[in-house]
Amino acid sequence: MLDNLVRKNILALKPYSCARDEFKGRNANIFLDANENPYNGPYNRYPDPLQEELKARLAVVKGVPASRMFLGNGSDEPIDLVYRIFCEPRIDNVVAMAPTYGMYRVAADINDVEYRAVPLREDFSLDADALLAATDSHTKVIWLCSPNNPTGNALERAAIEHILQEFQGIVVVDEAYSDFNDFRPFRLDLDRFPNLVVLNTFSKLWASAAIRLGMAFASEEIIALFNKVKYPYNVNLLTQQQAMNLLNDLQHVNLWRATVLRERSHLLPAIAELPICRAVYPTDANFVLARIIDAERVYHYLIDCGIVVRNRSRVELCDNCLRITIGTPEENNALLGALRQYRGR
Ligand SMILES: *Cc1c(COP(=O)(O)O)cnc(C)c1O
């Protein structure tokens, strides 16, 4: 099945062979094979191209074997690789929901691949059959984002499974925010769905957007394609080390999650009570979408108060909506204080 989905040039590709690939498994302590400078260790050496130590640690935390894991320069990298591996420019297309995360379309445009956006229902739920109806014989990928950005809701599992079963191509489920809810994550269901790619990231719950580390979980066959096409040393040593430090201190991550969820439960009703608020949408993520009277002006008012939120008012279905990230208790109080003082202008 997979061979029919992959671009011919990628199937035929002979990947770059790293100097370090060749001696692998044998003992050596003098490395004169990669034209590195012998001084300034450990930064003089090329990093592990497949990040094996980090993946072994992540396998335990994520419940997915290292062989079904790809690590990249943020989620941006696996998003781009999906196009480069599966989509023939100007011939193939992808289908996604709208509104959703903007990078799927940007990466489609960069790769010159047609992007078909299908609206969510008014309540932001997924219309699986509408997405399937938008596919044709050249559709290689369906993009799903759950919980969805910017709407905040997790998609119904049954609707996602329906697409995974009916669609013959790749289905990407971006679960960047799955750490903020208790639904079963799709990365645990790779056995049931050979066409599934799940994205996770260090940028949200893991509080490490600066180190640029994204994860993709998929079958070993799909992971082999990612590894074939990626830059040889796509995750640098500093990033690998910093991620290991974090994984050795999971208490912090658990505390962050508890704090964000508690703050979320305080912030939502407080926003809903504001006279300028028309709706606060249910959220399964670390942000909330709120419909506000005159969102554009409120957005600029908040900036004058030194508070930046995301103005989504020009996005489909999100007329007059602001997307607000859950901050520290102090930050959230400052936001509420400013919004309570807003008098229109
Ligand atoms: C924030 C976010 C990401 C994270 O992207 P990185 O490149 O890993 O920082 C991925 N997907 C969605 C939907 C997001 O909102």
PDB file of C-alpha atoms and ligand atoms in Angstrom, residues 72-79 100-104 145-149 174-177 199-204 208-209 212-215 287 323, ligand 1:
ATOM      1  CA  GLY A  72      12.656  16.625  14.066  1.00  0.00           C
ATOM      2  CA  ASN A  73      13.379  20.350  14.225  1.00  0.00           C
ATOM      3  CA  GLY A  74       9.991  21.146  15.753  1.00  0.00           C
ATOM      4  CA  SER A  75       6.778  19.680  14.345  1.00  0.00           C
ATOM      5  CA  ASP A  76       7.509  21.900  11.378  1.00  0.00           C
ATOM      6  CA  GLU A  77       9.996  19.328  10.104  1.00  0.00           C
ATOM      7  CA  PRO A  78       7.709  16.259   9.998  1.00  0.00           C
ATOM      8  CA  ILE A  79       4.930  18.466   8.537  1.00  0.00           C
ATOM      9  CA  THR A 100      -6.890  24.751  11.781  1.00  0.00           C
ATOM     10  CA  TYR A 101      -3.160  25.194  12.354  1.00  0.00           C
ATOM     11  CA  GLY A 102      -1.626  27.386   9.648  1.00  0.00           C
ATOM     12  CA  MET A 103       1.552  25.412   8.960  1.00  0.00           C
ATOM     13  CA  TYR A 104      -0.223  22.667   7.001  1.00  0.00           C
ATOM     14  CA  CYS A 145      -5.536  18.519  14.492  1.00  0.00           C
ATOM     15  CA  SER A 146      -6.873  17.390  17.871  1.00  0.00           C
ATOM     16  CA  PRO A 147      -7.275  19.328  20.080  1.00  0.00           C
ATOM     17  CA  ASN A 148      -7.636  21.752  17.228  1.00  0.00           C
ATOM     18  CA  ASN A 149      -5.821  25.067  17.019  1.00  0.00           C
ATOM     19  CA  ASP A 174      -1.527  16.467  15.177  1.00  0.00           C
ATOM     20  CA  GLU A 175      -1.797  15.983  18.940  1.00  0.00           C
ATOM     21  CA  ALA A 176       0.392  18.903  19.998  1.00  0.00           C
ATOM     22  CA  TYR A 177      -2.090  19.606  22.819  1.00  0.00           C
ATOM     23  CA  LEU A 199       2.542  14.487  15.816  1.00  0.00           C
ATOM     24  CA  ASN A 200       3.634  15.551  19.319  1.00  0.00           C
ATOM     25  CA  THR A 201       5.896  18.414  20.346  1.00  0.00           C
ATOM     26  CA  PHE A 202       8.155  19.683  23.123  1.00  0.00           C
ATOM     27  CA  SER A 203       6.791  23.202  22.533  1.00  0.00           C
ATOM     28  CA  LYS A 204       3.617  23.119  24.648  1.00  0.00           C
ATOM     29  CA  SER A 208      10.613  23.869  25.410  1.00  0.00           C
ATOM     30  CA  ALA A 209       9.543  25.718  22.273  1.00  0.00           C
ATOM     31  CA  ARG A 212      12.786  23.047  18.514  1.00  0.00           C
ATOM     32  CA  LEU A 213      11.945  19.395  19.067  1.00  0.00           C
ATOM     33  CA  GLY A 214       8.982  17.713  17.430  1.00  0.00           C
ATOM     34  CA  MET A 215       7.972  14.063  17.349  1.00  0.00           C
ATOM     35  CA  PHE A 287      -5.651  27.960  25.417  1.00  0.00           C
ATOM     36  CA  ARG A 323      -7.376  32.977  21.241  1.00  0.00           C
TER      37      ARG A 323
HETATM   38  C1  LIG B   1       2.124  24.806  18.580  1.00  0.00           C
HETATM   39  C2  LIG B   1       1.715  23.738  17.631  1.00  0.00           C
HETATM   40  C3  LIG B   1       2.650  22.820  17.148  1.00  0.00           C
HETATM   41  C4  LIG B   1       4.078  22.884  17.562  1.00  0.00           C
HETATM   42  O1  LIG B   1       4.936  23.147  16.520  1.00  0.00           O
HETATM   43  P1  LIG B   1       6.509  23.067  16.795  1.00  0.00           P
HETATM   44  O2  LIG B   1       7.083  23.244  15.433  1.00  0.00           O
HETATM   45  O3  LIG B   1       6.754  21.687  17.352  1.00  0.00           O
HETATM   46  O4  LIG B   1       6.858  24.122  17.763  1.00  0.00           O
HETATM   47  C5  LIG B   1       2.228  21.818  16.300  1.00  0.00           C
HETATM   48  N1  LIG B   1       0.937  21.730  15.938  1.00  0.00           N
HETATM   49  C6  LIG B   1       0.015  22.589  16.393  1.00  0.00           C
HETATM   50  C7  LIG B   1      -1.395  22.419  15.984  1.00  0.00           C
HETATM   51  C8  LIG B   1       0.373  23.633  17.226  1.00  0.00           C
HETATM   52  O5  LIG B   1      -0.551  24.497  17.647  1.00  0.00           O
END
